[in-house]
Coordinates of C-alpha atoms in Angstrom, one line a residue:
Chain A
M1 CA 26.0 -17.8 -44.7
K2 CA 29.7 -16.5 -45.4
R3 CA 29.0 -12.6 -44.3
R4 CA 26.6 -14.1 -41.2
S5 CA 29.5 -16.0 -39.6
Y6 CA 32.1 -13.3 -40.3
F7 CA 28.9 -11.4 -37.8
L8 CA 29.3 -14.3 -35.4
M9 CA 32.6 -14.0 -34.7
F10 CA 33.4 -10.4 -34.5
T11 CA 30.4 -10.5 -32.0
A12 CA 31.8 -12.9 -30.1
L13 CA 34.9 -11.8 -30.3
L14 CA 33.8 -8.9 -28.5
G15 CA 32.6 -10.5 -25.4
F16 CA 35.6 -12.6 -24.8
I17 CA 37.4 -9.3 -25.3
F18 CA 34.6 -7.9 -22.2
L19 CA 35.2 -11.6 -20.4
Y20 CA 39.7 -10.3 -21.0
V21 CA 40.0 -6.7 -20.5
P22 CA 39.2 -6.5 -17.1
M23 CA 41.4 -9.2 -16.1
I24 CA 44.0 -8.1 -18.3
S25 CA 44.0 -4.4 -16.5
L26 CA 44.1 -6.0 -13.3
V27 CA 47.8 -7.5 -14.0
I28 CA 48.7 -4.6 -16.0
Y29 CA 47.6 -2.4 -12.4
S30 CA 49.1 -4.5 -10.4
F31 CA 52.3 -3.5 -12.0
N32 CA 52.3 0.0 -11.4
K33 CA 54.3 2.0 -9.8
S34 CA 50.9 4.8 -8.9
K35 CA 49.3 4.9 -6.5
L36 CA 46.4 6.2 -7.8
V37 CA 44.8 4.4 -11.0
G38 CA 45.1 6.2 -14.5
V39 CA 48.2 7.1 -13.8
W40 CA 50.8 5.4 -14.7
G41 CA 53.7 5.6 -12.9
G42 CA 56.5 3.0 -15.1
W43 CA 56.4 -0.9 -13.8
S44 CA 57.3 -1.8 -10.5
L45 CA 56.8 -5.0 -7.8
K46 CA 56.2 -2.3 -4.5
W47 CA 52.7 -4.0 -4.0
Y48 CA 54.0 -7.5 -4.4
G49 CA 55.9 -6.9 -1.8
E50 CA 53.7 -5.1 0.5
L51 CA 51.3 -7.7 0.1
F52 CA 53.4 -9.9 1.9
Q53 CA 53.9 -7.6 4.6
N54 CA 50.4 -6.7 4.9
E55 CA 49.7 -9.4 7.8
Q56 CA 46.2 -8.8 7.7
I57 CA 45.5 -10.0 4.6
I58 CA 47.8 -13.1 5.2
D59 CA 46.3 -14.2 8.3
A60 CA 43.1 -14.1 6.4
A61 CA 44.0 -15.9 3.7
L62 CA 45.4 -18.7 5.7
L63 CA 41.9 -18.6 7.2
S64 CA 39.9 -18.6 4.7
F65 CA 42.5 -21.8 3.1
N66 CA 41.9 -23.4 6.6
I67 CA 38.1 -22.9 6.6
A68 CA 38.3 -24.0 2.5
F69 CA 39.6 -27.1 2.8
I70 CA 38.2 -28.6 5.4
T71 CA 34.2 -27.7 3.8
S72 CA 35.0 -29.2 0.8
C73 CA 36.5 -32.7 2.5
L74 CA 33.1 -32.3 4.7
A75 CA 31.0 -30.8 2.1
V76 CA 32.5 -34.2 -0.4
I77 CA 31.0 -37.0 2.2
L78 CA 27.9 -35.2 3.1
G79 CA 27.8 -34.4 -1.0
T80 CA 28.4 -38.3 -1.9
M81 CA 25.6 -39.7 0.5
A82 CA 23.2 -37.6 -0.3
G83 CA 23.9 -37.8 -4.2
F84 CA 24.0 -42.5 -3.5
A85 CA 21.1 -42.4 -1.7
L86 CA 19.0 -40.9 -4.3
T87 CA 19.9 -42.4 -6.9
R88 CA 21.1 -45.9 -5.7
M89 CA 18.7 -46.7 -2.5
G90 CA 15.5 -47.5 -4.6
R91 CA 12.6 -45.4 -2.1
F92 CA 12.6 -44.9 1.5
K93 CA 10.3 -42.7 3.4
G94 CA 11.6 -38.3 3.2
K95 CA 13.4 -38.9 0.2
M96 CA 11.4 -35.8 -1.6
L97 CA 12.4 -34.0 1.2
L98 CA 15.7 -34.8 0.7
S99 CA 15.9 -34.1 -2.4
G100 CA 14.3 -30.6 -2.6
W101 CA 16.4 -29.5 0.9
I102 CA 19.5 -30.6 -0.9
T103 CA 18.6 -28.9 -4.3
A104 CA 17.4 -25.3 -2.3
P105 CA 20.5 -23.9 -1.2
L106 CA 21.8 -23.6 -5.0
V107 CA 18.5 -21.2 -5.1
M108 CA 18.7 -19.5 -2.3
P109 CA 19.6 -15.8 -2.3
E110 CA 23.2 -15.7 -0.5
V111 CA 21.8 -13.0 2.2
I112 CA 18.8 -15.1 2.9
T113 CA 21.2 -18.2 4.1
G114 CA 23.2 -16.3 5.5
L115 CA 21.0 -14.6 8.1
S116 CA 18.9 -18.1 8.7
L117 CA 22.1 -19.2 10.0
L118 CA 23.2 -16.6 12.2
L119 CA 20.2 -17.0 13.7
L120 CA 19.8 -20.5 13.8
F121 CA 23.6 -20.0 15.3
V122 CA 22.5 -17.1 18.4
T123 CA 19.2 -19.6 19.3
M124 CA 21.0 -22.2 19.8
E125 CA 23.9 -21.0 21.6
S126 CA 21.6 -19.0 23.8
L127 CA 19.6 -23.0 24.5
F128 CA 22.0 -25.5 24.4
G129 CA 25.6 -22.7 24.9
W130 CA 26.5 -24.4 21.3
P131 CA 28.6 -23.6 19.6
A132 CA 29.8 -21.0 22.3
E133 CA 31.2 -18.0 19.5
R134 CA 31.0 -17.5 16.5
G135 CA 34.3 -17.9 13.9
T136 CA 35.2 -20.6 12.0
L137 CA 34.0 -23.7 13.1
T138 CA 29.8 -21.1 12.3
I139 CA 31.9 -20.5 8.9
I140 CA 32.6 -23.9 8.3
I141 CA 29.6 -25.5 9.0
A142 CA 27.4 -22.6 7.3
H143 CA 29.9 -23.5 3.9
T144 CA 29.5 -27.1 4.1
T145 CA 25.9 -26.8 3.6
F146 CA 25.2 -24.9 0.3
C147 CA 28.6 -26.4 -0.8
M148 CA 27.3 -30.4 -0.4
A149 CA 24.4 -29.2 -2.2
Y150 CA 26.4 -28.8 -5.0
V151 CA 27.8 -32.0 -4.5
A152 CA 25.0 -33.8 -4.3
V153 CA 23.8 -33.2 -7.7
I154 CA 27.1 -33.1 -9.2
V155 CA 27.7 -37.3 -8.1
Q156 CA 24.1 -37.2 -8.3
S157 CA 24.2 -36.9 -12.7
R158 CA 26.8 -39.2 -12.6
L159 CA 25.4 -41.9 -11.0
A160 CA 21.6 -41.5 -13.0
D161 CA 24.3 -41.7 -16.0
M162 CA 26.7 -44.2 -15.2
D163 CA 25.9 -47.9 -16.3
E164 CA 25.1 -50.1 -13.7
S165 CA 26.1 -53.4 -14.6
L166 CA 29.3 -53.4 -13.5
E167 CA 27.9 -52.5 -9.9
E168 CA 25.0 -55.6 -11.2
A169 CA 28.2 -57.9 -11.6
A170 CA 30.1 -57.4 -8.4
M171 CA 26.4 -57.9 -6.2
D172 CA 26.6 -61.4 -8.1
L173 CA 29.3 -61.7 -8.0
G174 CA 28.9 -61.6 -4.0
A175 CA 30.0 -57.9 -2.6
K176 CA 28.9 -57.0 0.2
P177 CA 27.1 -53.0 0.4
S178 CA 30.0 -51.5 1.7
S179 CA 32.8 -53.3 -0.5
L180 CA 30.1 -52.3 -3.2
F181 CA 30.5 -48.9 -2.5
F182 CA 34.4 -48.6 -2.4
L183 CA 35.6 -51.1 -5.1
V184 CA 34.0 -50.1 -7.4
T185 CA 31.0 -47.2 -7.3
L186 CA 33.6 -44.7 -5.5
P187 CA 36.9 -45.4 -7.9
L188 CA 34.1 -44.6 -10.5
I189 CA 32.6 -41.4 -9.6
A190 CA 35.9 -40.3 -9.2
P191 CA 36.1 -37.9 -11.8
A192 CA 32.9 -36.0 -9.7
I193 CA 34.0 -35.9 -6.2
I194 CA 37.2 -34.6 -7.6
S195 CA 35.4 -31.6 -9.5
G196 CA 33.0 -31.5 -6.6
W197 CA 35.6 -30.6 -4.0
L198 CA 37.3 -28.1 -6.4
L199 CA 34.2 -26.6 -6.8
S200 CA 33.4 -26.5 -3.3
F201 CA 37.3 -25.2 -2.7
T202 CA 36.4 -22.1 -4.8
L203 CA 33.3 -21.3 -3.7
S204 CA 34.5 -21.2 0.1
L205 CA 37.3 -19.6 -0.8
D206 CA 34.6 -17.0 -2.9
D207 CA 32.1 -16.5 -0.5
L208 CA 31.7 -13.3 1.5
V209 CA 27.9 -12.4 1.8
I210 CA 27.8 -15.7 4.4
A211 CA 30.4 -15.6 5.7
S212 CA 29.9 -12.7 7.3
F213 CA 27.2 -13.5 8.5
V214 CA 28.3 -15.8 10.5
S215 CA 31.8 -15.1 11.4
G216 CA 32.3 -13.3 14.5
P217 CA 34.7 -10.3 15.8
G218 CA 38.0 -11.2 14.8
N219 CA 37.6 -14.1 12.8
S220 CA 37.9 -12.2 9.2
T221 CA 38.2 -14.7 6.2
L222 CA 40.5 -13.2 3.0
P223 CA 37.1 -12.2 0.3
M224 CA 35.9 -9.9 4.2
V225 CA 39.4 -8.4 4.1
I226 CA 39.3 -7.3 0.7
F227 CA 36.0 -6.5 0.2
S228 CA 36.6 -3.6 3.5
K229 CA 39.5 -2.5 1.6
V230 CA 38.0 -2.5 -1.8
R231 CA 35.0 -0.4 -0.3
L232 CA 36.9 2.3 0.2
G233 CA 38.5 2.7 -3.2
V234 CA 41.1 1.0 -5.6
T235 CA 43.5 -0.6 -3.5
P236 CA 47.2 -1.1 -5.1
E237 CA 47.9 -4.7 -2.8
V238 CA 44.5 -5.7 -3.5
N239 CA 45.6 -6.0 -7.8
A240 CA 48.8 -7.7 -6.4
L241 CA 46.6 -10.5 -5.0
A242 CA 44.1 -10.2 -8.4
T243 CA 47.0 -11.3 -10.7
L244 CA 48.2 -14.2 -8.2
M245 CA 44.9 -15.9 -7.8
I246 CA 44.4 -14.9 -11.8
L247 CA 47.9 -17.2 -12.6
I248 CA 47.2 -19.6 -10.3
V249 CA 44.1 -20.4 -11.3
A250 CA 45.6 -19.7 -15.1
V251 CA 48.1 -22.4 -14.2
G252 CA 45.6 -25.0 -13.3
V253 CA 43.6 -24.3 -16.0
V254 CA 46.1 -25.2 -18.8
V255 CA 47.5 -28.7 -16.5
A256 CA 43.7 -29.5 -16.9
M257 CA 43.2 -29.0 -20.2
L258 CA 46.4 -30.6 -21.3
Q259 CA 45.9 -33.4 -19.1
M260 CA 41.9 -34.0 -20.8
R261 CA 43.3 -33.3 -24.4
R262 CA 46.1 -35.7 -24.0
K263 CA 43.0 -38.5 -22.1
Q264 CA 41.0 -37.2 -25.9
K265 CA 44.0 -38.4 -28.1
N266 CA 44.2 -41.8 -25.6
D267 CA 40.9 -42.3 -26.4
E268 CA 41.2 -42.3 -30.2
T269 CA 44.2 -44.4 -30.2
E270 CA 42.4 -47.2 -28.3
A271 CA 39.9 -46.6 -30.9
Chain B
M1 CA 5.5 -84.7 3.8
S2 CA 5.8 -83.4 7.4
K3 CA 7.6 -80.3 5.6
L4 CA 4.5 -78.9 3.5
P5 CA 2.6 -77.4 6.4
G6 CA 6.1 -75.6 7.5
L7 CA 6.2 -74.4 3.4
A8 CA 2.2 -73.4 4.0
R9 CA 3.7 -70.9 6.1
V10 CA 6.8 -69.8 4.9
G11 CA 4.2 -68.9 2.0
E12 CA 1.9 -67.5 4.5
V13 CA 4.4 -64.9 5.5
L14 CA 6.1 -64.1 1.7
A15 CA 2.2 -62.8 1.5
N16 CA 2.9 -61.0 4.3
R17 CA 3.8 -57.4 3.9
K18 CA 5.2 -57.3 7.1
L19 CA 8.0 -60.0 5.9
P20 CA 10.9 -57.6 5.1
A21 CA 10.9 -56.0 8.6
L22 CA 10.5 -59.1 9.9
V23 CA 13.5 -61.2 9.1
M24 CA 15.6 -58.1 7.8
K25 CA 18.3 -56.9 9.8
V26 CA 17.9 -53.7 10.0
N27 CA 20.8 -52.5 7.3
W28 CA 22.6 -49.9 9.4
G29 CA 24.7 -48.8 6.2
R30 CA 22.1 -48.2 4.1
Q31 CA 20.6 -46.2 7.6
M32 CA 23.6 -43.7 8.0
V33 CA 24.0 -42.7 4.4
I34 CA 20.1 -41.8 4.2
S35 CA 20.2 -40.4 7.8
I36 CA 23.5 -38.1 8.1
P37 CA 23.0 -35.6 5.4
F38 CA 19.2 -35.3 6.1
L39 CA 20.2 -34.9 9.3
W40 CA 22.5 -32.5 8.4
L41 CA 19.9 -30.9 6.2
A42 CA 17.3 -30.6 8.9
I43 CA 19.3 -29.1 11.5
F44 CA 21.6 -26.5 9.1
F45 CA 19.1 -25.5 6.4
F46 CA 14.9 -25.9 7.4
I47 CA 15.3 -25.7 10.5
P48 CA 17.1 -22.1 10.6
F49 CA 14.6 -21.1 8.6
V50 CA 11.7 -21.7 11.3
V51 CA 14.0 -19.4 13.7
V52 CA 13.6 -17.1 10.7
L53 CA 9.8 -16.8 11.0
K54 CA 10.0 -17.0 14.3
I55 CA 12.2 -14.1 14.6
S56 CA 10.3 -12.2 12.2
F57 CA 7.3 -11.7 14.9
S58 CA 8.9 -11.0 17.9
E59 CA 10.0 -7.4 18.2
A60 CA 13.6 -5.4 18.0
A61 CA 14.7 -4.9 21.2
I62 CA 18.5 -3.4 23.1
A63 CA 19.9 -6.6 24.3
I64 CA 21.9 -9.3 22.9
P65 CA 20.8 -11.2 21.3
P66 CA 18.3 -7.8 20.3
F67 CA 15.2 -9.1 20.1
S68 CA 12.8 -10.0 22.3
D69 CA 10.7 -13.2 22.5
L70 CA 7.7 -14.2 21.8
F71 CA 6.9 -16.5 25.2
E72 CA 7.5 -14.3 28.4
W73 CA 7.0 -16.3 31.4
D74 CA 6.3 -14.3 34.2
P75 CA 8.3 -14.4 36.9
D76 CA 5.3 -15.6 39.8
G77 CA 3.1 -16.8 38.3
A78 CA 2.0 -20.2 36.4
Y79 CA 1.4 -18.4 33.4
A80 CA 2.8 -17.6 30.0
T81 CA 1.6 -14.9 27.4
F82 CA 3.2 -15.2 23.6
K83 CA 3.0 -12.2 21.8
L84 CA 3.2 -12.1 18.0
N85 CA 4.6 -9.1 16.8
L86 CA 2.3 -8.2 13.3
G87 CA 4.6 -5.0 13.5
N88 CA 6.6 -5.8 10.8
F89 CA 5.1 -7.3 8.1
L90 CA 2.5 -4.3 8.6
F91 CA 5.4 -2.7 8.4
L92 CA 6.6 -3.6 5.1
L93 CA 3.0 -3.4 3.6
E94 CA 3.1 0.4 4.7
D95 CA 6.8 1.5 4.0
T96 CA 7.0 2.1 -0.3
F97 CA 10.1 1.6 -0.1
Y98 CA 10.3 -2.3 0.3
L99 CA 8.1 -3.0 -2.2
D100 CA 10.2 -0.3 -4.8
A101 CA 12.9 -2.5 -3.4
Y102 CA 11.5 -5.7 -4.2
L103 CA 10.9 -4.3 -7.7
S104 CA 13.6 -2.7 -8.4
S105 CA 15.6 -6.1 -8.0
V106 CA 13.4 -7.9 -10.6
K107 CA 13.7 -5.8 -12.7
I108 CA 17.8 -4.6 -12.7
A109 CA 17.6 -9.2 -12.7
A110 CA 15.5 -9.1 -15.6
I111 CA 17.2 -6.9 -17.4
A112 CA 20.7 -7.8 -16.3
T113 CA 19.7 -11.2 -17.9
A114 CA 18.5 -10.2 -21.2
L115 CA 21.0 -8.2 -21.7
T116 CA 23.7 -11.6 -20.1
L117 CA 21.4 -13.3 -23.0
I118 CA 22.5 -11.2 -25.7
V119 CA 26.1 -11.4 -25.3
G120 CA 26.6 -14.9 -24.7
F121 CA 24.5 -16.6 -27.4
P122 CA 27.1 -15.6 -30.3
M123 CA 30.2 -16.8 -28.0
A124 CA 28.8 -20.5 -26.9
Y125 CA 26.6 -20.2 -30.5
L126 CA 30.7 -19.7 -32.1
I127 CA 32.2 -21.9 -29.6
A128 CA 30.0 -24.6 -30.3
R129 CA 30.0 -24.3 -34.0
A130 CA 34.0 -24.7 -34.0
E131 CA 36.5 -27.5 -34.5
P132 CA 36.2 -30.0 -31.3
N133 CA 39.5 -29.4 -30.7
R134 CA 39.2 -25.5 -30.7
R135 CA 36.1 -26.0 -28.6
L136 CA 38.3 -27.0 -25.4
F137 CA 40.5 -24.4 -25.5
L138 CA 37.5 -22.2 -26.1
L139 CA 35.0 -23.2 -23.2
A140 CA 38.5 -23.0 -20.9
L141 CA 38.3 -19.5 -22.3
V142 CA 35.1 -18.7 -20.8
I143 CA 35.6 -20.5 -17.4
L144 CA 39.2 -19.6 -16.0
P145 CA 37.5 -16.2 -14.9
F146 CA 34.9 -18.2 -13.1
W147 CA 37.6 -20.0 -10.9
T148 CA 39.1 -16.7 -10.0
S149 CA 37.1 -15.0 -7.5
F150 CA 34.0 -13.1 -7.6
L151 CA 34.5 -9.8 -5.8
L152 CA 38.2 -9.3 -7.4
R153 CA 35.8 -9.5 -10.6
V154 CA 33.6 -7.0 -9.6
Y155 CA 36.3 -4.8 -8.1
A156 CA 38.2 -5.0 -11.6
W157 CA 34.9 -2.3 -12.9
M158 CA 35.2 -0.4 -10.5
A159 CA 38.6 0.1 -11.4
L160 CA 37.9 0.7 -15.1
L161 CA 34.7 2.6 -14.6
K162 CA 36.4 4.8 -12.4
R163 CA 35.9 9.0 -13.3
G164 CA 39.5 9.2 -13.6
G165 CA 39.6 5.7 -15.0
P166 CA 40.8 4.3 -18.3
I167 CA 37.5 3.6 -20.3
N168 CA 36.8 7.4 -19.6
D169 CA 40.0 8.1 -21.2
I170 CA 39.7 6.0 -24.0
L171 CA 36.0 7.8 -25.0
I172 CA 37.7 11.9 -23.9
A173 CA 40.7 10.6 -26.7
F174 CA 38.3 9.0 -29.2
G175 CA 36.2 12.2 -29.1
F176 CA 33.0 11.1 -27.4
I177 CA 32.8 13.0 -24.5
D178 CA 34.2 16.5 -23.3
E179 CA 34.4 15.5 -20.1
P180 CA 34.9 12.0 -17.7
I181 CA 31.5 11.1 -17.5
R182 CA 30.3 8.9 -14.0
M183 CA 29.7 5.4 -15.1
L184 CA 30.9 3.6 -11.2
Q185 CA 27.5 4.1 -8.2
T186 CA 25.4 4.0 -11.5
D187 CA 22.1 1.5 -12.0
F188 CA 24.9 0.9 -16.0
A189 CA 27.3 -0.1 -13.8
V190 CA 25.5 -3.0 -11.8
Y191 CA 24.2 -4.1 -15.5
I192 CA 27.5 -4.3 -16.8
G193 CA 28.9 -6.2 -13.4
I194 CA 25.6 -8.7 -13.1
V195 CA 26.7 -9.5 -16.7
Y196 CA 30.3 -10.3 -16.0
T197 CA 30.1 -12.2 -12.5
Y198 CA 27.3 -14.6 -14.5
L199 CA 28.2 -14.9 -18.3
P200 CA 30.0 -18.6 -17.5
F201 CA 26.8 -19.8 -16.1
M202 CA 24.9 -18.2 -19.4
I203 CA 27.2 -20.1 -21.9
L204 CA 27.3 -23.3 -20.0
P205 CA 23.4 -24.2 -20.4
L206 CA 23.8 -22.8 -24.6
Y207 CA 26.7 -24.5 -25.2
S208 CA 25.4 -28.4 -24.8
V209 CA 22.1 -27.8 -26.3
I210 CA 23.6 -25.7 -29.5
E211 CA 26.2 -28.5 -30.0
K212 CA 23.5 -31.5 -30.2
L213 CA 21.4 -28.9 -32.9
D214 CA 20.9 -31.0 -36.0
G215 CA 22.7 -28.5 -38.8
S216 CA 20.3 -30.8 -41.5
L217 CA 17.1 -28.9 -39.9
L218 CA 19.2 -25.4 -40.2
E219 CA 19.9 -26.7 -44.1
A220 CA 16.6 -28.4 -44.8
A221 CA 15.2 -24.5 -43.8
E222 CA 17.4 -22.7 -46.7
D223 CA 16.3 -25.7 -49.0
L224 CA 12.6 -24.4 -47.8
G225 CA 13.6 -20.8 -48.8
C226 CA 14.4 -19.5 -45.0
R227 CA 16.4 -15.9 -44.9
P228 CA 18.6 -16.9 -42.0
I229 CA 17.6 -14.8 -39.8
Q230 CA 14.1 -16.1 -40.6
S231 CA 15.7 -20.3 -39.7
F232 CA 17.3 -18.5 -37.0
F233 CA 14.3 -17.6 -35.2
L234 CA 12.5 -20.3 -36.5
V235 CA 14.6 -23.2 -36.1
T236 CA 17.7 -22.4 -33.6
V237 CA 15.5 -20.4 -31.1
P238 CA 12.3 -22.8 -30.5
M239 CA 15.6 -25.9 -30.5
V240 CA 17.7 -24.5 -28.3
M241 CA 15.0 -23.2 -25.9
P242 CA 15.9 -25.3 -23.2
G243 CA 19.1 -24.1 -22.8
I244 CA 18.2 -20.4 -22.8
I245 CA 15.1 -21.3 -20.3
A246 CA 18.4 -22.8 -17.8
G247 CA 20.9 -20.2 -18.8
C248 CA 18.6 -17.2 -17.8
L249 CA 17.5 -18.8 -14.7
L250 CA 20.7 -19.4 -13.7
V251 CA 21.6 -16.0 -13.8
F252 CA 18.5 -14.3 -12.5
I253 CA 18.3 -16.2 -9.6
P254 CA 21.6 -15.1 -7.7
A255 CA 20.6 -11.5 -9.3
V256 CA 18.3 -11.1 -8.1
G257 CA 19.8 -11.9 -4.5
E258 CA 23.2 -9.6 -5.2
Y259 CA 24.4 -7.6 -2.0
V260 CA 27.8 -7.3 -3.6
I261 CA 27.5 -6.1 -7.1
P262 CA 24.9 -3.3 -6.0
S263 CA 27.1 -1.8 -3.0
L264 CA 30.1 -1.7 -4.5
L265 CA 29.1 -0.8 -8.7
G266 CA 25.6 0.7 -7.7
G267 CA 25.2 4.4 -6.5
S268 CA 23.1 5.0 -3.3
D269 CA 20.0 4.9 -5.4
T270 CA 20.9 1.5 -6.8
L271 CA 18.0 -0.8 -4.4
M272 CA 18.5 -4.0 -4.8
I273 CA 16.5 -6.4 -1.4
G274 CA 19.7 -8.2 -1.1
R275 CA 21.4 -4.9 0.1
V276 CA 18.6 -3.7 2.1
L277 CA 18.5 -6.7 3.8
W278 CA 22.2 -6.6 4.4
D279 CA 21.6 -2.9 5.8
E280 CA 18.6 -3.6 8.4
F281 CA 20.7 -6.3 9.5
S282 CA 23.5 -4.6 10.2
I283 CA 23.1 -0.5 10.0
N284 CA 20.5 -0.8 11.8
R285 CA 20.4 -3.9 13.7
D286 CA 17.1 -4.5 13.5
W287 CA 16.9 -9.0 13.3
P288 CA 13.2 -8.8 13.5
M289 CA 13.0 -6.1 9.8
A290 CA 15.9 -8.5 8.3
S291 CA 14.2 -11.6 9.4
A292 CA 10.6 -10.2 8.0
V293 CA 12.1 -8.9 4.9
A294 CA 14.1 -12.3 4.3
I295 CA 10.7 -14.6 4.8
V296 CA 8.8 -12.3 2.4
M297 CA 11.5 -12.5 -0.3
L298 CA 11.4 -16.4 0.3
V299 CA 7.8 -16.3 0.1
V300 CA 7.2 -14.0 -3.3
L301 CA 10.3 -14.8 -5.1
V302 CA 12.4 -17.7 -4.0
L303 CA 9.0 -20.2 -4.1
P304 CA 8.0 -19.4 -7.3
I305 CA 11.3 -19.6 -8.6
M306 CA 11.9 -23.5 -7.6
F307 CA 8.1 -24.0 -8.4
V308 CA 9.1 -22.8 -12.4
R309 CA 12.2 -24.3 -12.1
N310 CA 10.8 -28.0 -10.8
R311 CA 8.2 -27.6 -13.5
I312 CA 10.9 -27.3 -15.8
G313 CA 13.4 -30.4 -14.2
N314 CA 10.5 -33.0 -15.2
K315 CA 9.9 -32.1 -19.0
G316 CA 13.2 -33.7 -18.3
E317 CA 15.3 -29.7 -19.3
V318 CA 17.8 -28.5 -17.0

């Protein structure tokens, strides 16, 4: 038994090394003075300076944050509605269809989603003249459609696991459906909604394929700019950008973890 | 006494099925909560596929948008011609390039999924068997890369696998090879890319199943004379099967339609259907052909996956 667990530890350790070597290498190379990867030219912050002077990257980053913010708010609203309808509203016409449609975007290859939405926008434009041009709006619509699916699944599973007795009590005490939702259900599913929002934000910020299909000329999101740079080879500015992103995410994860640990401790002391 | 006929009438109405429609007000709130997401998905998820289907039957044209209309109105006559072009689908069957691309996508995704399982299983096992207060930390270590940009994680491997990159340098320094070997722009690099980017999708479902695994069963197997290897395959594996299936689906599904990984890490001979569709669309600007590829991909790859997923879902897992 002992020997096997050493073997297990060793293979798992290799796995963690595999997971972190590329990220660490990105961070190290971002401080490399030399433009060539593999040639160490000494420590330098020059790529960070160039990154912040690169207007193309800055503009694209701002556009991406903008899109991700609006997308995740819309996705949370629509996804929560769908998740709520599927778990708390009993039977209604089209329930099967709704539950099929809401999970389908999760298994749809990005290229198909992107192509189909582009063709829809093109057809709508020639029929109704709307959307007049492809850009921020069409990207937001496309992202919302697949992000709301993730939110709906998260909210749905939270609602399904949740004890209905609190909601029943509120109903017995005469709460109207709207106040029941906003005063009782919503606070209870808040953690699911927050994680759905964060997930939508990252998914939207990260998407290259769908955005490339539905965006018009002159509306390049951050992944589109990175992709066009990276395609031509290794670019040190992108290393600097990656390092900043890793830093932000790492801080976020550490904060979330400390929060969870504190909560765990509180629960233990209460019990 | 005079109330009796009235009560009887109420009873009659109550027995009548139409009662809710007659008495209940239309519940606007409920209607809205159901119909808003429903309409959104109908317009932006369902109808697009109808449009794709329609355009897959049209012909490419040099126009904006670059395809012909199925209906053509005769300007002076009162008749319309309806032209259904099956050429795209026939071409898909004729040219083995597309069939090869479908098969090679499935092959690459399947091998990569198996590799992800091999890498992910020990990690998930270790995390699930770690002390509870360490588990959170280890899980965070697995999830952290997932929150950073997917594109940048793929890009990191471009630098590592390059001809003059660190992996080649290390292999040369240790004397495994004499001169740099080509790793970037090969299928090997694509496998690494897929395993690397989708590893968390494998580990998380495995972890949640292994965590619930009852250790006493393994002890019992050992007491009954099972060697560790035997008890692993005879006890552990069957019990964590739902997690294995869930993890494999979560990796296989996105991997099969992958575009970014084969185009950044793969060579020009790495055929994957997502890439073929993209090139057909953006380089050849043949939108009807791209639509036909998408329709076939949907019917041949996506629908079976959805079917399998639903079958498993109905058994209460995933």
